[in-house]
Coordinates of C-alpha atoms in Angstrom, one line a residue:
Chain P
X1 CA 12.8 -51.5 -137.3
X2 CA 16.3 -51.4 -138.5
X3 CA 18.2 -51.5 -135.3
X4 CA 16.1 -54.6 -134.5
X5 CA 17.3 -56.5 -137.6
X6 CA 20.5 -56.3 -136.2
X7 CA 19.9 -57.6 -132.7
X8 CA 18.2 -60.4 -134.3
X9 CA 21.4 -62.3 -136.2
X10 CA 23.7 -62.4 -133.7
X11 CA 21.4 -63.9 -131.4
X12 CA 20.5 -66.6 -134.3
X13 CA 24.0 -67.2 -134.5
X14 CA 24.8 -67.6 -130.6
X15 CA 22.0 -70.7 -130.6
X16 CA 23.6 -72.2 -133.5
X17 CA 22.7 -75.0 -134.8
X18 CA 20.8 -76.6 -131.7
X19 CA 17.7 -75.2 -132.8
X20 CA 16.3 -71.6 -133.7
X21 CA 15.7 -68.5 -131.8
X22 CA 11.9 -69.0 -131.7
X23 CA 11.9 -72.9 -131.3
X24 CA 10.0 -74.0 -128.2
X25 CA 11.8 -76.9 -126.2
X26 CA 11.5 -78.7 -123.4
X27 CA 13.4 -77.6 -120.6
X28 CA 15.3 -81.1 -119.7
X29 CA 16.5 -81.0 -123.4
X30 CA 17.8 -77.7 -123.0
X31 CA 19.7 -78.4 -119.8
X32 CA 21.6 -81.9 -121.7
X33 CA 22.6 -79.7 -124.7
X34 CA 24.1 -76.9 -122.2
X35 CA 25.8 -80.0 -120.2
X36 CA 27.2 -81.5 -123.6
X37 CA 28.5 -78.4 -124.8
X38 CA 29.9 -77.2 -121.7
X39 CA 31.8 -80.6 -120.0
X40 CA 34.0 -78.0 -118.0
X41 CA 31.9 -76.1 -116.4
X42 CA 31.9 -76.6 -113.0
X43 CA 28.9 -74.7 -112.0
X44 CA 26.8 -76.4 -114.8
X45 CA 27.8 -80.2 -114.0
X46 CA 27.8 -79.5 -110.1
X47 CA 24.7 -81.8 -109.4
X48 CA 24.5 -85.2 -110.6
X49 CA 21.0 -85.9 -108.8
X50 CA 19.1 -82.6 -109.9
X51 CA 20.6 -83.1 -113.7
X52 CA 19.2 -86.9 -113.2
X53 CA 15.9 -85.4 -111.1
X54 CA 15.4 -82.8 -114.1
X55 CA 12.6 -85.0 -116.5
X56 CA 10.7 -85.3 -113.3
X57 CA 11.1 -81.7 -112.1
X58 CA 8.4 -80.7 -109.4
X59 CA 7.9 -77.3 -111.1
X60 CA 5.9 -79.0 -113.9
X61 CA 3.3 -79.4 -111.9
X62 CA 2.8 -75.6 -111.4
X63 CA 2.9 -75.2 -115.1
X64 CA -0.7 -77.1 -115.3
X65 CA -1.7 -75.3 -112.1
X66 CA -0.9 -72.1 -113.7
X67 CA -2.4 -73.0 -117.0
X68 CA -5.9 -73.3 -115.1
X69 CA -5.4 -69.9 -113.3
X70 CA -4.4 -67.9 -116.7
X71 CA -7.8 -69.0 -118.1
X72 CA -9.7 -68.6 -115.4
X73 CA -12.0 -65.8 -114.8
X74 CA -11.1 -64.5 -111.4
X75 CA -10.7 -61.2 -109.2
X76 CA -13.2 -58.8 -108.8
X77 CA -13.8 -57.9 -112.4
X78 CA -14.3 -61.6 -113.4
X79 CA -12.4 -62.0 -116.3
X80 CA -8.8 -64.2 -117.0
X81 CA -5.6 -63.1 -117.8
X82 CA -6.0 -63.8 -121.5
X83 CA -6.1 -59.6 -121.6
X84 CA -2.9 -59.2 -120.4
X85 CA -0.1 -57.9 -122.6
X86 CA 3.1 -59.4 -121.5
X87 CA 5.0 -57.1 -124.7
X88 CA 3.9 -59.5 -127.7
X89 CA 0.1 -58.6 -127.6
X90 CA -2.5 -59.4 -125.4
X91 CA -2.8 -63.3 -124.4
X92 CA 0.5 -63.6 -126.5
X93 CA 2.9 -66.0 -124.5
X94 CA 5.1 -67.4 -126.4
X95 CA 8.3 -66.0 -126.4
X96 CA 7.1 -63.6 -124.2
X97 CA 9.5 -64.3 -120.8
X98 CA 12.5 -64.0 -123.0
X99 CA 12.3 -60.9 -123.9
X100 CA 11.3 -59.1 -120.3
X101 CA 11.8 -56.6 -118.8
X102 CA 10.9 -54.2 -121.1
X103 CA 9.0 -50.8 -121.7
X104 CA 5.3 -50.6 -121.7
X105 CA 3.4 -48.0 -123.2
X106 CA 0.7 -48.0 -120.6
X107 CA 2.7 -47.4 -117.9
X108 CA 5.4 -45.5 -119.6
X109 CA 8.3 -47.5 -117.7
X110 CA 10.3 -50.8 -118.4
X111 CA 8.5 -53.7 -116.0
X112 CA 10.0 -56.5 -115.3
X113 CA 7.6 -59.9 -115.1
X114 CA 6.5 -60.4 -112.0
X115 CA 5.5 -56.4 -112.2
X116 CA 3.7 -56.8 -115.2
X117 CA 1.9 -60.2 -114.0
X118 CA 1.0 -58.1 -110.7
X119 CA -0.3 -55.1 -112.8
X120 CA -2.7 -56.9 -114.8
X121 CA -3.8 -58.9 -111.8
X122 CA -4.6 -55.5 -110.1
X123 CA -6.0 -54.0 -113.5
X124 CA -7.4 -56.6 -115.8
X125 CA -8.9 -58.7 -112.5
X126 CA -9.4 -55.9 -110.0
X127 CA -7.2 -57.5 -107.4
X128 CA -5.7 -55.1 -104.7
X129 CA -2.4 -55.9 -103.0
X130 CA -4.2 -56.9 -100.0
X131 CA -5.7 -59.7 -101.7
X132 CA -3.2 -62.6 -101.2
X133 CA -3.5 -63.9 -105.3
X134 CA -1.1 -60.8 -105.4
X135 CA -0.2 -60.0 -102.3
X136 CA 2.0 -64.0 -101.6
X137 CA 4.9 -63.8 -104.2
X138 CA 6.7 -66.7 -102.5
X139 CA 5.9 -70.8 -102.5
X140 CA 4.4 -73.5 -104.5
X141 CA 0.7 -72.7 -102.9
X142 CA 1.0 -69.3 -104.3
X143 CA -0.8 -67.6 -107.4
X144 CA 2.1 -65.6 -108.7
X145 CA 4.5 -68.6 -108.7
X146 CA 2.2 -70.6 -110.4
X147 CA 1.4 -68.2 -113.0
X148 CA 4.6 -67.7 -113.6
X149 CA 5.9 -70.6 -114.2
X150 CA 3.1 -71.7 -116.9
X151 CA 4.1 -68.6 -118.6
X152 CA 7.5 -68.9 -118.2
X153 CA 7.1 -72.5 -119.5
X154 CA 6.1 -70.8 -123.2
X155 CA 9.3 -69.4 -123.5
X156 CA 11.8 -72.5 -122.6
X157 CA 14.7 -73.3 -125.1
X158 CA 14.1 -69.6 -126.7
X159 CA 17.3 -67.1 -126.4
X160 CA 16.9 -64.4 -124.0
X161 CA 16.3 -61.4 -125.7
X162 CA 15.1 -58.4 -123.7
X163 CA 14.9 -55.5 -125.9
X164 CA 16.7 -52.6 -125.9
X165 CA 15.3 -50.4 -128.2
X166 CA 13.4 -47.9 -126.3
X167 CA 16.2 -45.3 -124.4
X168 CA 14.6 -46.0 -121.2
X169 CA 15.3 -50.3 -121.7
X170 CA 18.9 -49.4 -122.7
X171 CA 18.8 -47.1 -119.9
X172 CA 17.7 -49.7 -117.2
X173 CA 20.4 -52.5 -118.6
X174 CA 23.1 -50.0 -118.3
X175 CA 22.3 -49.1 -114.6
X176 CA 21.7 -52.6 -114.4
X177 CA 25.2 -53.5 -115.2
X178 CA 26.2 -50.5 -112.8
X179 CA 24.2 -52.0 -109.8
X180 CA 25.9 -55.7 -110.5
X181 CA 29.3 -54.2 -109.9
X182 CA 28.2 -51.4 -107.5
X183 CA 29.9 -52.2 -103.9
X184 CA 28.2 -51.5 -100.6
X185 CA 26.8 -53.0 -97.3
X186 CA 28.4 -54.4 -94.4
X187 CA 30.6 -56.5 -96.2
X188 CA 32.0 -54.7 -99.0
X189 CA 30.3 -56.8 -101.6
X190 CA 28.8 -56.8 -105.3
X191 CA 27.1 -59.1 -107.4
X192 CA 31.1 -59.5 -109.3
X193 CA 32.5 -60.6 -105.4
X194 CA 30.5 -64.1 -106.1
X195 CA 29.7 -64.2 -109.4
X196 CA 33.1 -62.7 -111.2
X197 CA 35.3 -65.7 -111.6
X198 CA 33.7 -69.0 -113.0
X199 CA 34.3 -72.2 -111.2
X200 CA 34.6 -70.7 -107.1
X201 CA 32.6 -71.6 -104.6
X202 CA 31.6 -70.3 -101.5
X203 CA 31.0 -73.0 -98.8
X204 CA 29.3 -75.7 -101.0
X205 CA 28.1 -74.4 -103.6
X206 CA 29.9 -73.5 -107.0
X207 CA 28.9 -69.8 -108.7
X208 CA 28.1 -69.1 -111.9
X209 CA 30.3 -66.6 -113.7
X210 CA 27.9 -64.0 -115.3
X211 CA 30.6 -63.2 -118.0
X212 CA 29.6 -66.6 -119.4
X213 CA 26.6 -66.5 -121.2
X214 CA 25.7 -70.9 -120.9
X215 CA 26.3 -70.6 -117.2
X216 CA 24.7 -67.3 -116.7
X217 CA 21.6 -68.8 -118.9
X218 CA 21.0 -71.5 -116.5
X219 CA 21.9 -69.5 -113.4
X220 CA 18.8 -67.1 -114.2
X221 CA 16.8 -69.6 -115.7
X222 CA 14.2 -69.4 -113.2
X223 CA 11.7 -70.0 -111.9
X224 CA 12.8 -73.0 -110.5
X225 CA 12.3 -75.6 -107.9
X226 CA 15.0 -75.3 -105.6
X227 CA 15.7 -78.4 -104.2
X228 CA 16.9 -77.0 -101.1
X229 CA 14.0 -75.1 -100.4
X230 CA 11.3 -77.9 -101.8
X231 CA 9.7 -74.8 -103.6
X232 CA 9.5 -73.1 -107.0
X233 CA 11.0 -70.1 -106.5
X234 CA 11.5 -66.5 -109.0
X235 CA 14.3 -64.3 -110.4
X236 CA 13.0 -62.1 -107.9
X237 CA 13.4 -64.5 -104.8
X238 CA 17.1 -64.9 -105.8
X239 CA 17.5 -61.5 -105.9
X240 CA 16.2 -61.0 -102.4
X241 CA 18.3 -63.8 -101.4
X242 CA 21.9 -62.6 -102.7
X243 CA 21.1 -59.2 -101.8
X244 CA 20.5 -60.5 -98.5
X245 CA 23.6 -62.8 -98.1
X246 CA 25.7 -59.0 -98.9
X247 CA 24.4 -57.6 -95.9
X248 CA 22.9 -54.7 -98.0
X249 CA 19.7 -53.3 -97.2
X250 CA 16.6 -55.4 -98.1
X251 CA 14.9 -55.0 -101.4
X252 CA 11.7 -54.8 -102.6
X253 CA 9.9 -56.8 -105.7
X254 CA 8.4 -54.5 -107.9
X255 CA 10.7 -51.8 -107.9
X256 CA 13.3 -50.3 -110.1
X257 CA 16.2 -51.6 -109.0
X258 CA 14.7 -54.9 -108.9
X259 CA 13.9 -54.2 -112.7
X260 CA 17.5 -52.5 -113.8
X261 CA 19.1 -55.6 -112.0
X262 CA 17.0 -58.6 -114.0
X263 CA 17.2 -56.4 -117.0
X264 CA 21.0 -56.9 -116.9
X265 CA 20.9 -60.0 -116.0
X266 CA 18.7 -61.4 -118.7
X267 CA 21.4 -59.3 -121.2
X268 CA 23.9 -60.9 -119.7
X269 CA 22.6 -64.2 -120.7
X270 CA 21.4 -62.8 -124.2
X271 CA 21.3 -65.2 -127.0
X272 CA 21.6 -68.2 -124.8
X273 CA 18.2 -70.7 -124.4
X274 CA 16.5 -70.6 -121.0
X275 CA 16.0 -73.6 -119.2
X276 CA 11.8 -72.8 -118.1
X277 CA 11.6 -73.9 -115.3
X278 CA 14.9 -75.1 -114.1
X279 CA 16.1 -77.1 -111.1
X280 CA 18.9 -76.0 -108.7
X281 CA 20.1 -76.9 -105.4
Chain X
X1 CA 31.7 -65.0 -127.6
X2 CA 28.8 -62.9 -129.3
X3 CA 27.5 -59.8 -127.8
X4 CA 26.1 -56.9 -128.6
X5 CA 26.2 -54.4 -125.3
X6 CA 28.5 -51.8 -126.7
X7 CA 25.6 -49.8 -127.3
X8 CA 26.3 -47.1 -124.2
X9 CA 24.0 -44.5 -122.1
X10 CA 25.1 -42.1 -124.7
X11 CA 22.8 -43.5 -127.2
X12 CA 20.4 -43.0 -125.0
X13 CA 20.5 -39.6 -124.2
X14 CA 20.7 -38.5 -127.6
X15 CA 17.6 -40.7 -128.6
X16 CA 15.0 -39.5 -126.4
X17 CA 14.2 -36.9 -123.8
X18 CA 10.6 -38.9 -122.7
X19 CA 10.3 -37.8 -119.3
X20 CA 8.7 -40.4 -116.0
X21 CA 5.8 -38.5 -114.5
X22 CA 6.5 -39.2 -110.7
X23 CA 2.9 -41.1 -111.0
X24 CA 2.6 -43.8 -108.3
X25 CA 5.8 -42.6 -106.8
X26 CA 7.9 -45.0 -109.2
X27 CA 11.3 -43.1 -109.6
X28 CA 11.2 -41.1 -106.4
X29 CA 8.1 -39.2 -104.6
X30 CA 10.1 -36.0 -104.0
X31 CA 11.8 -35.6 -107.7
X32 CA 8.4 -35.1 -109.5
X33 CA 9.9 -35.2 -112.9
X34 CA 13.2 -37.6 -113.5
X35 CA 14.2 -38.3 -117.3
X36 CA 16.4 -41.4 -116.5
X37 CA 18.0 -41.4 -119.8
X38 CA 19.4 -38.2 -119.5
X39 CA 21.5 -39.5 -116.9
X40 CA 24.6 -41.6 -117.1
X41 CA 24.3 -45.2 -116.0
X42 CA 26.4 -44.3 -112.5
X43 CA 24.6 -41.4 -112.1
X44 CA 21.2 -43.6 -112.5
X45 CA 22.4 -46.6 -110.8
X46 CA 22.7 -44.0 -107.7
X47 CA 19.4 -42.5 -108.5
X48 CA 17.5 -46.0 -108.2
X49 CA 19.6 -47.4 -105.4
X50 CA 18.8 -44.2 -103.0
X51 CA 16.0 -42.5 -104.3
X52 CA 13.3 -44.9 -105.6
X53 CA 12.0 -46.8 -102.2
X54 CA 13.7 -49.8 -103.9
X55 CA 15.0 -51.0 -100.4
X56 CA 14.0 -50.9 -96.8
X57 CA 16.1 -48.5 -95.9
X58 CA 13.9 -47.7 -92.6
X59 CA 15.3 -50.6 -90.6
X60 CA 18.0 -50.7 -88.4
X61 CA 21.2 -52.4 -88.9
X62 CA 22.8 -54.1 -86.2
X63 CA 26.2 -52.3 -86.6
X64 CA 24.3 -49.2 -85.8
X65 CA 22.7 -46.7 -88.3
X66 CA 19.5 -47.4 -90.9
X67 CA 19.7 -49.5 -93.7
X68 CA 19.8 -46.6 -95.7
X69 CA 23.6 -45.8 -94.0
X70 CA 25.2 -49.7 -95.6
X71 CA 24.0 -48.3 -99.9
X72 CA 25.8 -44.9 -99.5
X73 CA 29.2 -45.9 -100.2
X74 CA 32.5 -44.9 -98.5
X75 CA 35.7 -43.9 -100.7
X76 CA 36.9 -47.6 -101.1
X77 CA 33.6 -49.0 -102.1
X78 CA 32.8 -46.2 -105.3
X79 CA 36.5 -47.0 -106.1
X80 CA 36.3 -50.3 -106.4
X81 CA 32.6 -50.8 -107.8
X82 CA 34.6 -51.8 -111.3
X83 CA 34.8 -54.9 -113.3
X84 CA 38.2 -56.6 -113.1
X85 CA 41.1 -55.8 -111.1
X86 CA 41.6 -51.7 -110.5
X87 CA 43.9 -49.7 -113.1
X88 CA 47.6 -48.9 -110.9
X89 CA 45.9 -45.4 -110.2
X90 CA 43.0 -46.3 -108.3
X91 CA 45.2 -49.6 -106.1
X92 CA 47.1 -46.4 -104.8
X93 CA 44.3 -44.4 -103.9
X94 CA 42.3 -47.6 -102.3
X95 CA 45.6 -48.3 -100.4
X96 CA 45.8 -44.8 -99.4
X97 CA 42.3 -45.1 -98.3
X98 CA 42.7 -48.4 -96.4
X99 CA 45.9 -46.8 -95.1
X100 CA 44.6 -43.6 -93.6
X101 CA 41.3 -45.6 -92.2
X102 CA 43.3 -48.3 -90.8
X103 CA 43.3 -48.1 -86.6
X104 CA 45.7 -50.6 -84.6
X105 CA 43.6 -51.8 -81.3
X106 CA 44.7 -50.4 -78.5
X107 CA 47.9 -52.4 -76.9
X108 CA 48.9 -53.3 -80.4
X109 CA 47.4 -56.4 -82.1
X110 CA 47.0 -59.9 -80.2
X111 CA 46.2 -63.4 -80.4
X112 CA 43.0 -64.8 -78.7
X113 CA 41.4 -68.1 -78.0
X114 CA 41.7 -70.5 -81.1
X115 CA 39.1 -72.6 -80.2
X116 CA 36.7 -69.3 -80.4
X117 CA 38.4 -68.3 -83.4
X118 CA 37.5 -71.4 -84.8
X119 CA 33.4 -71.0 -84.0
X120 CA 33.7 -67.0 -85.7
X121 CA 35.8 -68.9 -88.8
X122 CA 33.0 -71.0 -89.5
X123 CA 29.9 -68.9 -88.8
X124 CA 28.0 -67.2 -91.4
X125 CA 25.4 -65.6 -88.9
X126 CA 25.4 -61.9 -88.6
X127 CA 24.3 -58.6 -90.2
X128 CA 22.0 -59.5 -92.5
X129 CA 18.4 -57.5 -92.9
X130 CA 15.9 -57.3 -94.8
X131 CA 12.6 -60.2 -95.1
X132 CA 14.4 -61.9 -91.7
X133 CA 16.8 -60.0 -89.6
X134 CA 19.9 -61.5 -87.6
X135 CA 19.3 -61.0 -83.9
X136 CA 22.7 -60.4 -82.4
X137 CA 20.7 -60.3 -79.2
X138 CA 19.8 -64.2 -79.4
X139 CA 23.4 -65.6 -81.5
X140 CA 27.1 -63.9 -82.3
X141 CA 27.5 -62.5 -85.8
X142 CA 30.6 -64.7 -87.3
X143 CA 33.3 -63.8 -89.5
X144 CA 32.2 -66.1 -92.6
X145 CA 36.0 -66.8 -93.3
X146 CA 35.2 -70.6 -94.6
X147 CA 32.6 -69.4 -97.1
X148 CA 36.0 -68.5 -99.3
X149 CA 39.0 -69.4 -97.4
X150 CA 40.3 -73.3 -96.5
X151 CA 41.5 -73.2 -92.9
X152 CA 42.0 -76.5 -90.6
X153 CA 42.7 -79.1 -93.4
X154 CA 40.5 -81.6 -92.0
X155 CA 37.4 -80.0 -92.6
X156 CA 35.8 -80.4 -96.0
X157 CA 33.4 -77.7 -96.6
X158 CA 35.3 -74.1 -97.2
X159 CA 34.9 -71.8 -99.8
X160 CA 37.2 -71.0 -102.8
X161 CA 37.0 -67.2 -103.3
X162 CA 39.8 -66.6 -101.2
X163 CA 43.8 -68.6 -100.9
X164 CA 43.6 -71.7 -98.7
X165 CA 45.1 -70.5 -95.2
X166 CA 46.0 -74.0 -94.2
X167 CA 49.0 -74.4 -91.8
X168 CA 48.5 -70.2 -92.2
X169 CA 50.8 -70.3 -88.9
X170 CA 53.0 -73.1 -89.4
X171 CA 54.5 -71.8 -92.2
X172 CA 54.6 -67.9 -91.3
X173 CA 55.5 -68.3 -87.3
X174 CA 53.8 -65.8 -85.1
X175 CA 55.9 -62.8 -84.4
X176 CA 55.0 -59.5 -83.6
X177 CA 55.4 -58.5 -87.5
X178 CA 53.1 -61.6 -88.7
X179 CA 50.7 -60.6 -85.9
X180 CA 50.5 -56.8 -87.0
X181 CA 50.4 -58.4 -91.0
X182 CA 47.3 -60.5 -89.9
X183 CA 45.4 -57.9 -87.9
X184 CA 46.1 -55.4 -90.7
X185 CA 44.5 -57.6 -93.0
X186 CA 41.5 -59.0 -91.5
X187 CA 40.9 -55.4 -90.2
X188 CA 41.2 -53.5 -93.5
X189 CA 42.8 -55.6 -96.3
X190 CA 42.6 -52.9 -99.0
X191 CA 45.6 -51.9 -97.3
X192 CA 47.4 -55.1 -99.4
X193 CA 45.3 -56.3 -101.5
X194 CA 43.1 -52.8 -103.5
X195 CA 40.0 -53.8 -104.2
X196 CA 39.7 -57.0 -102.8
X197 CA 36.6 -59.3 -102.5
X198 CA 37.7 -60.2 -98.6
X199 CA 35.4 -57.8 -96.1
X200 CA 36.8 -54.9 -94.0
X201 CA 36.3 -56.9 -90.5
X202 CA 37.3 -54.3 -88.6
X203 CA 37.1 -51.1 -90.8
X204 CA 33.3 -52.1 -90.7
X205 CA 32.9 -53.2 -87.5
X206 CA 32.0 -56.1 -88.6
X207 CA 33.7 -58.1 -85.7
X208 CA 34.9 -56.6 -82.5
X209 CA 38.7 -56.3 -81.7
X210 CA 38.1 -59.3 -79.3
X211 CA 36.8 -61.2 -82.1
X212 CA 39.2 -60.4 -84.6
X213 CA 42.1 -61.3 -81.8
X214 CA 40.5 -64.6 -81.8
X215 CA 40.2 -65.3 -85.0
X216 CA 43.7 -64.3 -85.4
X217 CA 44.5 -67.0 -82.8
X218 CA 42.9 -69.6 -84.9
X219 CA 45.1 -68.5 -87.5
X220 CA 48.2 -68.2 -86.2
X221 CA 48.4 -70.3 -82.8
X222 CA 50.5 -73.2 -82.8
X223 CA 48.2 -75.3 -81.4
X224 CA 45.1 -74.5 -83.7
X225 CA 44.2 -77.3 -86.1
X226 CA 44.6 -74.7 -88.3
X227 CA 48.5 -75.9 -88.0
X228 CA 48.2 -79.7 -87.5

């Protein structure tokens, strides 16, 4: 469509001359370009041994796990997830992780990944969420981290791009961007308190500033193996964590603020290759 | 730097009037039918934060209340849930706020015990919920000041969100107009500083007088390594 035209050559411009929109690359070469072009950044330089740790990164090894559970014909009804339309056509995967959340016809709402993963577990495969291949979100022995890193993995070097072209996606980014700066809890604190001046830190660590877009594209490149936590973990476990740290109430995966919150947050990092999967501390 | 985001809810609205069937209870049991793009992006952002079962607002928190009571915000947060630094207009109102709000402890304001000060300074333990909930029962919530402030000079680890406050008391002496300065701020520091990052220790009874007297102590004693 016309308004889709548009979106398209800024982004193309943003990646420059690195490599196109739509080019697969690996992860590690993504993460060195960022570093090159961005010597400054504090946030982006702040770990000599996961940038050296990086061609190794323990996540790959999910990606082949995840590759065998995509295929493979599980859950009730017997049958893989090659049925699953992640926005780009049923079994389609490339490209595909950039450009979530969005809005799906089916379900007439804008889903998030982990959402959609989770739906076509439960409807493509018959699982239920007392079964633990959807019921565990969290760890490296998990389905859903598995599968979604080998998915994810189709997508790396390729410019976020969630679309915003049906009212209810613009609709969900703008609430989004609400929620980010939307104060509360014991402490007073939004997403802007950590993550609204580049180079801070809080303790040890140094925050990305969400304003700019090759920090922001690492900081929610993920999933990732957090070194710290000798796991792959989601966008979603970050969530839960910050959220947790700002003493507001705890969320939930799966549900719309969840959603409205990645959906700004992958906007915020729009243009900009993701590092699939990433390391971080 | 290249973005396209000016696009506002007000595209939205006048694109579409598709309307969320309230099937499997996604944007709120009760409301039946919500369009979510005919509302504005504050007015939905307050729509999914209190009425879509997006949290687990059921639990307790420890400061008293449900979960639910710590995402309906008071005057200063809604005022301050902005981007940037507030306009002149909303600093007055927040300081008015923080003003009004703003309770000295009973006896006036007083310095504590540095060396417990200097255990609240550094702990980050306290008031959270959620997937694993802080037992105040088992451990002493702390007032998380390192994770943005530099305090005794000697240690390494502090945060950078906030000014360093070393030698806070060497250089500002401790008399009773520094002491009421200090508890004002730790208590409610809207009161200088609109729409700050720092927390409302007090205001949110986040630490207890006794605790906040301490910390002040830490602060402000001469003999705190705070002022070596």
């Amino acid at each position: 469509m016309f308004k889709k035209a548009l979106l398209a050559l800024p982004v193309a411009m943003a990646v420059g001359a690195a490599a196109q929109a739509g080019e697969w690359q690996d992860p590690n070469d993504v993460l060195q370009n960022l570093l090159q072009n961005n010597p400054d950044s504090k946030y982006l330089h702040q770990s000599e041994m996961n940038i050296m740790m990086m061609p190794d990164n323990p996540a790959l090894w999910l990606v082949e796990e995840g590759e065998d559970l995509f295929y493979a014909q599980r859950g009730p009804n017997n049958v893989s997830l090659e049925g699953c339309d992640f926005g780009k056509g049923p079994g389609e995967l490339d490209g595909a992780y950039v450009e979530l959340p969005r809005y799906f016809e089916d379900t007439d709402k804008v889903m998030d990944f982990e959402q959609r993963l989770v739906h076509c577990m439960k409807e493509l495969q018959g699982f239920t969420s007392d079964d633990a291949a959807v019921g565990q979100r969290h760890g490296n022995g998990s389905d859903i981290m598995k599968l979604t890193t080998y998915i994810a993995h189709q997508s790396s070097g390729m410019a976020w791009n969630p679309p915003l072209d049906h009212p209810q996606e613009q609709a969900m980014r703008d609430a989004g961007e609400k929620l980010f700066f939307r104060r509360g809890g014991a402490m007073d604190f939004n997403c802007a308190s950590c993550h609204g001046d580049s180079g801070k830190q809080i303790r040890a660590s140094v925050l990305p500033q969400m304003r700019d877009g090759q920090e922001w594209t690492k900081a929610v490149s993920w999933p990732a193996h957090r070194a710290g936590h000798d796991n792959v973990r989601s966008q979603n476990h970050r969530i839960r964590g910050c959220v947790w740290q700002m003493r507001h109430a705890g969320i939930k995966h799966d549900t719309p603020v969840n959603t409205a919150l990645i959906s700004f947050w992958n906007d915020a990092a729009r243009g900009e290759p993701a590092i699939l999967p990433d390391l971080k501390r | 730097m290249l973005r396209n985001k000016t696009v506002g809810a007000g595209l939205a609205v006048l694109a579409s009037t598709v309307l969320i069937a309230g099937c499997d209870g996604w944007m709120g049991e009760t409301s039946g039918e919500v369009d979510i793009t005919a509302m504005s992006a504050d007015e939905l952002a307050d729509h999914l934060v209190l009425e879509t079962d997006s949290y687990r607002f059921e639990q307790e928190a420890q400061e008293g209340g449900s979960a639910r009571d710590r995402m309906v915000q008071d005057g200063i947060q809604a005022a301050c849930s902005i981007e940037g630094d507030p306009d002149s207009g909303t600093a007055g109102e927040v300081i008015a706020m923080a003003r009004e709000s703003y309770e000295e402890p009973p006896g006036g304001p007083r310095l504590g015990n540095w060396r417990r000060g200097a255990e609240l300074a550094r702990s980050g333990y306290g008031y959270r919920i959620g997937h694993r909930n802080d037992d105040h029962g088992t451990r002493e919530a702390g007032g998380n000041c390192y994770a943005c402030h530099q305090m005794d000079p000697a240690e390494e680890l502090y945060g950078t969100l906030g000014p360093s406050l070393a030698g806070y008391g060497a250089t500002r002496g401790n008399d009773s107009s520094v002491v009421n300065y200090v508890h004002q701020v730790v208590s409610n520091p809207h009161q200088y500083f609109p729409c700050t990052k720092m927390p409302r220790f007090g205001r949110n009874n986040f630490l207890s007088e006794e605790q906040i007297a301490h910390v002040m102590a830490y602060l402000l004693d001469p003999d705190s390594p705070v002022n070596q």
